[in-house]
Coordinates of C-alpha atoms in Angstrom, one line a residue:
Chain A
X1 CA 21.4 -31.2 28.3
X2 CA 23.0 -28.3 29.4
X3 CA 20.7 -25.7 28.2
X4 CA 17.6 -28.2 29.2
X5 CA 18.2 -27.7 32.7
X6 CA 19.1 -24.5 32.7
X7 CA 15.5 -23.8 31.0
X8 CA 14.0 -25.7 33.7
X9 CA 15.6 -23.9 36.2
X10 CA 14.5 -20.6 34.7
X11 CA 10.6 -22.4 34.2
X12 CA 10.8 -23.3 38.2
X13 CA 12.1 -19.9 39.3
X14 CA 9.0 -18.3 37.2
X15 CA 7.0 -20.4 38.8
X16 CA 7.6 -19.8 42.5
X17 CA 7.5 -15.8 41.8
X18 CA 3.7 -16.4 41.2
X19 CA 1.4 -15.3 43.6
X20 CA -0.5 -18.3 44.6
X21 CA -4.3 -17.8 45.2
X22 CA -5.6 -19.9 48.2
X23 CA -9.4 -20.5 48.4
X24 CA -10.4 -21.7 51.6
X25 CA -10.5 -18.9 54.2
X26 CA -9.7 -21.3 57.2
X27 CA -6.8 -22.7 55.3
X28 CA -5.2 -19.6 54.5
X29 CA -5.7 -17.9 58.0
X30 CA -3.8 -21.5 59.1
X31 CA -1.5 -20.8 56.8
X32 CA -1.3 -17.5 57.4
X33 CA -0.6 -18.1 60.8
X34 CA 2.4 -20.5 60.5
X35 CA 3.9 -18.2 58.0
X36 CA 3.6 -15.1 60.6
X37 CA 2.2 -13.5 57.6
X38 CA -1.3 -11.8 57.3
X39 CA -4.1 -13.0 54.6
X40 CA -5.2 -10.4 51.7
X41 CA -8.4 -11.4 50.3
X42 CA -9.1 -10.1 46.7
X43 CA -12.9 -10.0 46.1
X44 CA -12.9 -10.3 42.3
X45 CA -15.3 -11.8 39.2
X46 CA -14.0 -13.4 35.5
X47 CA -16.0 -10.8 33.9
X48 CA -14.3 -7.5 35.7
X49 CA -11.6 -6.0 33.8
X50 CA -10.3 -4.3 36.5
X51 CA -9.8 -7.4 38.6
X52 CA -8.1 -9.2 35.2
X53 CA -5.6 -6.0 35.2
X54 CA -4.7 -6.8 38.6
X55 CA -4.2 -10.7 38.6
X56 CA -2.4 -10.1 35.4
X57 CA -0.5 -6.8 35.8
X58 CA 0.1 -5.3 39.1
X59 CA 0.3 -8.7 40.8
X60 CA 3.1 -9.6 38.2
X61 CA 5.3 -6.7 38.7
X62 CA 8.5 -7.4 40.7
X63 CA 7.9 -4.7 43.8
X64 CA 4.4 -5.5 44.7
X65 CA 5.0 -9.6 43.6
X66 CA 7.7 -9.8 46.5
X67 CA 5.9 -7.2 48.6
X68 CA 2.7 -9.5 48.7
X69 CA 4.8 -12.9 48.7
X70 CA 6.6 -11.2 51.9
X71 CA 3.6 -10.1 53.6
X72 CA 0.5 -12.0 53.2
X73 CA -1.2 -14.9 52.2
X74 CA -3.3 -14.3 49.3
X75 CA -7.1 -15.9 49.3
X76 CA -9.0 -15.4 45.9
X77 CA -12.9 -15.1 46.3
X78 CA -15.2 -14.5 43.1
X79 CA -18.5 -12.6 43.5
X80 CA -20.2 -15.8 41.5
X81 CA -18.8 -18.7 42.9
X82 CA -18.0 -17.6 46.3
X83 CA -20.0 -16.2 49.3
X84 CA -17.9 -13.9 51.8
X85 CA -16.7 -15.3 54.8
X86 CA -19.6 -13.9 57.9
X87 CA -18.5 -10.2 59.0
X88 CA -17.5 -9.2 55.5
X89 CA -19.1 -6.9 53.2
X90 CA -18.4 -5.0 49.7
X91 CA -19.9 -2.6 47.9
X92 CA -17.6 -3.1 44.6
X93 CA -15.1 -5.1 42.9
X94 CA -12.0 -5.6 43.5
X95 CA -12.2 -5.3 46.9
X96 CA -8.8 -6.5 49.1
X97 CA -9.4 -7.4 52.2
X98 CA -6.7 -7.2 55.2
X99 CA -6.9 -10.0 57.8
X100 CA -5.4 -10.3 60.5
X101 CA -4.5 -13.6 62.5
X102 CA -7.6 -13.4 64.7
X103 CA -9.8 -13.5 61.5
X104 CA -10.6 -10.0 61.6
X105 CA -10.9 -7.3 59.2
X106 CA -8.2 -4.7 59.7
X107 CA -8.2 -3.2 56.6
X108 CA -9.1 -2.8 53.1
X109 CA -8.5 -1.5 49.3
X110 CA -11.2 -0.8 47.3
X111 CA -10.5 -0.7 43.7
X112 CA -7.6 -1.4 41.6
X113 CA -4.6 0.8 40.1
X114 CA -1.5 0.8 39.0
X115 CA 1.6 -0.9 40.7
X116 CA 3.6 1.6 42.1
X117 CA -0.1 3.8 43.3
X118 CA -1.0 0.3 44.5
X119 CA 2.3 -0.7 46.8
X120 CA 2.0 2.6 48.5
X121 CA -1.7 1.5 50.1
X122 CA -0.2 -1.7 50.6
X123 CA 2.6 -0.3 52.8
X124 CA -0.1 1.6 54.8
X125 CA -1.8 -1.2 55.7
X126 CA 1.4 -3.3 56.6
Chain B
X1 CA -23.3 50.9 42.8
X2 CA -25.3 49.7 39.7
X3 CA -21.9 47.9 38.2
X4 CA -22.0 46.3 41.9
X5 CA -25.7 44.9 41.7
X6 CA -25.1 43.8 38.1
X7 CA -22.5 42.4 39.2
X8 CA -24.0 40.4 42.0
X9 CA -26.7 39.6 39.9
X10 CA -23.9 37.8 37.3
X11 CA -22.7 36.0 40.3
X12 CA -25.9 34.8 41.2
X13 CA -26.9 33.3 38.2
X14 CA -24.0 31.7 37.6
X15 CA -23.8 30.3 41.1
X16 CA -27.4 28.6 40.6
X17 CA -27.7 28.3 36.9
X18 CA -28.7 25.0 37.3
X19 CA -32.5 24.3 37.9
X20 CA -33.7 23.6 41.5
X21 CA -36.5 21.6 40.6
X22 CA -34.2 19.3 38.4
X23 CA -31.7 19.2 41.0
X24 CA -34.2 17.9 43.8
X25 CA -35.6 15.1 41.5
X26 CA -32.2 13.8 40.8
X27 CA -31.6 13.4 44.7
X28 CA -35.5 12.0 45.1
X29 CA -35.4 9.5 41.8
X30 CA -32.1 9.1 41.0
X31 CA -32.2 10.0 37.7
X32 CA -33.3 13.5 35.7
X33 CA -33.1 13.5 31.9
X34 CA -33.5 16.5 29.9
X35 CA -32.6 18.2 32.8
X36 CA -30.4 21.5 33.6
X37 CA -27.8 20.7 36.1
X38 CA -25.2 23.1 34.2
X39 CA -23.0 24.0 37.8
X40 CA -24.7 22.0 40.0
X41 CA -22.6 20.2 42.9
X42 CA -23.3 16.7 42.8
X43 CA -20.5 15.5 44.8
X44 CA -21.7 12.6 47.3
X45 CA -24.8 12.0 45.5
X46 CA -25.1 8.3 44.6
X47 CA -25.3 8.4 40.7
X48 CA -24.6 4.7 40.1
X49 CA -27.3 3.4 37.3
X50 CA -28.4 6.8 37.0
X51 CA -30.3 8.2 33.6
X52 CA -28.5 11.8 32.9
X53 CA -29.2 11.2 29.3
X54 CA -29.2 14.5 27.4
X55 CA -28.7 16.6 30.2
X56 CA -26.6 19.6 30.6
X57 CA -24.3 18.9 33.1
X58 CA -21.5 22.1 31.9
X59 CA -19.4 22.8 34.5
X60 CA -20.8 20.6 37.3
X61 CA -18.6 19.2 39.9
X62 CA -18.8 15.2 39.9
X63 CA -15.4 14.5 41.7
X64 CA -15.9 11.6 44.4
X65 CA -18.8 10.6 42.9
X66 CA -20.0 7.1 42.4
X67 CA -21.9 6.8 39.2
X68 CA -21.0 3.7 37.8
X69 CA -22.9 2.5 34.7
X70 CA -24.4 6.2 34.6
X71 CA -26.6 7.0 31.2
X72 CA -24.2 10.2 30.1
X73 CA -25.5 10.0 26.5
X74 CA -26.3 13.3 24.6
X75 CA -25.2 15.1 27.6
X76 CA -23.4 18.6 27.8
X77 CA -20.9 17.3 30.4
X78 CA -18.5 20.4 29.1
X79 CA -16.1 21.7 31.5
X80 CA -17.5 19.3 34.3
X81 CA -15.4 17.7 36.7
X82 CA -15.2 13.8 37.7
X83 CA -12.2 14.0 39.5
X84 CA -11.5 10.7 41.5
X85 CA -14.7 9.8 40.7
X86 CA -15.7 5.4 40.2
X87 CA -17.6 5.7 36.7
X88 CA -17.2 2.7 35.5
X89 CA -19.5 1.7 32.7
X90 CA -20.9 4.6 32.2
X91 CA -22.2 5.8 28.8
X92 CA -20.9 8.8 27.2
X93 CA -22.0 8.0 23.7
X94 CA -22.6 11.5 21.8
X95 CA -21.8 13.3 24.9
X96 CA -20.0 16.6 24.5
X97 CA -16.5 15.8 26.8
X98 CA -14.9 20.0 26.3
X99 CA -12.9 20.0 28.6
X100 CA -13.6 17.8 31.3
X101 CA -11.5 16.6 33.9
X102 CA -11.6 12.8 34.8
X103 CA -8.2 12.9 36.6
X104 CA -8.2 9.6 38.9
X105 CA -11.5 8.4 37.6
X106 CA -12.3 5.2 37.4
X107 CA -14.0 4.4 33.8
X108 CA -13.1 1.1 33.4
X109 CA -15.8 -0.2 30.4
X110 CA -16.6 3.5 29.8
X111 CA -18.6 3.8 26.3
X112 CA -16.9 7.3 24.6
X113 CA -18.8 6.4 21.1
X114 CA -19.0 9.4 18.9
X115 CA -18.3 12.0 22.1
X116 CA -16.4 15.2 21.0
X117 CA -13.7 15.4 23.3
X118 CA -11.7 18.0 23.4
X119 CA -8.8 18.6 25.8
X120 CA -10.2 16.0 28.5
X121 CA -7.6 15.6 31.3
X122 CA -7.5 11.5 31.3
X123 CA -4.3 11.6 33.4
X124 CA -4.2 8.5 35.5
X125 CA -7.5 7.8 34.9
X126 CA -8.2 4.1 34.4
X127 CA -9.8 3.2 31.0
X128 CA -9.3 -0.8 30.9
X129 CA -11.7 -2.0 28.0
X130 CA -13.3 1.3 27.8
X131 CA -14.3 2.2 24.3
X132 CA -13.2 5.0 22.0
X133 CA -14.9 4.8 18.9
X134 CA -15.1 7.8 16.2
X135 CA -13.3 10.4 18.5
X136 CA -10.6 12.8 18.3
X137 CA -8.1 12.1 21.2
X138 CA -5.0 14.9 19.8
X139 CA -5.9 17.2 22.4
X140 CA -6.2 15.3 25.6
X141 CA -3.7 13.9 28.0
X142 CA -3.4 10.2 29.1
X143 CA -0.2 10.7 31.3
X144 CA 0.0 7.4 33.5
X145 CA -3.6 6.3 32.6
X146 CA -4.5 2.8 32.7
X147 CA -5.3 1.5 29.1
X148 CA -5.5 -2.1 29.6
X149 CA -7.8 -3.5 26.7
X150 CA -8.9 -0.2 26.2
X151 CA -11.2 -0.8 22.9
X152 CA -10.3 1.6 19.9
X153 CA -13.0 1.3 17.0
X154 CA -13.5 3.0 14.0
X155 CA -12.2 6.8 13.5
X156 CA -9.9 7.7 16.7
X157 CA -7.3 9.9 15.7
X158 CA -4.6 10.6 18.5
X159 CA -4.8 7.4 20.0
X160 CA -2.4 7.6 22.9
X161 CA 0.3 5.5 23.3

């Protein structure tokens, strides 16, 4: 019984260090806004590699998983599925976009790359 | 004074060994196979889909250079230079890869087929599901390159770790 909850605990806590991927861009902004926090919006596809190394690797490493959770509410937008909110435009993938509470653009990262290379633009945006 | 003309002359060829002509009709199409572009500056030239099959392309300077899902095949890319470039997809198959610097590209899906590399600087490059197949890697670096699902096929020796 012991070691049952103590697995669950560990299962929970793994869990709620996952970035979670919003994908309405009103309701993130909202919840953006209530969480003084700012929303990143990752432009990305199923089929891009790059974009799969992101979600899978840099997003999962400890620094840049609490830096995001700190910071910003994450909205996930695919290039097949999803049209860009009006005012927004890309000319690759992944593209991160920086929002601020107003709904505007105040930044961006174009491209992927490695955690630590990634945290550092990161921390020049916010 | 003759040593100094000769000398000059060297220079000059060096500095425009590539061919004018070829050089203006990769700007105007966007593509130029067969082509001489050995020391040509194509930095800022959009490259992306762009047919440099079989070209010589020794010593050029590609660094910033978009030019993803570029046709690279059968080219002389030796001693060229793709330095932060974004070449992702692009096709390198046969290609001859002496000593070219790719430091910071992005080759993400990059074909490397039956290239002879030879002392390629790959360091933190990003190769994610590029492929290496029948190549000879000993020589090159890889320091802090991405190789997520980077695809090694038949024959790569010096596969880095």
């Amino acid at each position: 019984m012991k070691y049952l909850v103590l697995i669950f605990v560990l299962a929970i806590s793994l869990i709620s260090s996952e970035i979670k991927f919003e994908h309405n861009f009103d309701k993130a902004l909202q919840k953006a806004k209530n969480q003084h926090k700012e929303v990143m919006m990752m432009y990305s596809a199923v089929w891009c590699p790059e974009c799969r190394y992101m979600k899978e690797i840099v997003f999962k490493n400890k620094k840049v998983n609490s830096y995001i959770q700190k910071h910003f509410i994450v909205l996930s937008k695919d290039i097949d599925k999803d049209k860009l909110p009006s005012g927004f435009k890309y000319i690759g993938i992944p593209t991160f976009f920086f929002i601020s509470k107003s709904g505007k653009e105040k930044g961006r990262i174009i491209g992927g790359g490695k955690a630590d290379k990634f945290l550092v633009k990161l921390r020049t945006i916010k | 004074m003759k040593k100094i003309v000769i000398f000059i002359l060297i220079c000059t060829n060096i500095l425009f060994a590539f061919s004018a002509k070829d050089l203006q009709a990769l700007r105007e199409d966007g593509y130029c196979t067969q082509c001489d572009l050995s020391y040509a500056d194509l930095r800022g030239i959009d490259l992306a889909m762009s047919d440099l099959s079989d070209t010589n392309l020794s010593h050029a300077n590609l660094n910033d250079t978009l030019a993803h899902k570029a046709d690279f095949s059968h080219s002389d890319l030796s001693y060229a230079t793709f330095e932060n470039s974004n070449i992702k997809g692009a096709n390198f198959t046969d290609a001859n890869l002496k000593n070219v610097n790719f430091f910071e590209a992005r080759i993400w899906k990059g074909n490397f087929t039956n290239s002879h590399i030879d002392k390629c600087n790959f360091n933190e490059s990003a190769l994610g599901s590029a492929i290496f197949e029948n190549n000879n890697l000993k020589n090159s670096t890889f320091k802090d390159a991405i190789l997520y699902k980077t695809i090694y096929k038949q024959n790569v020796i010096g596969i880095p770790k």
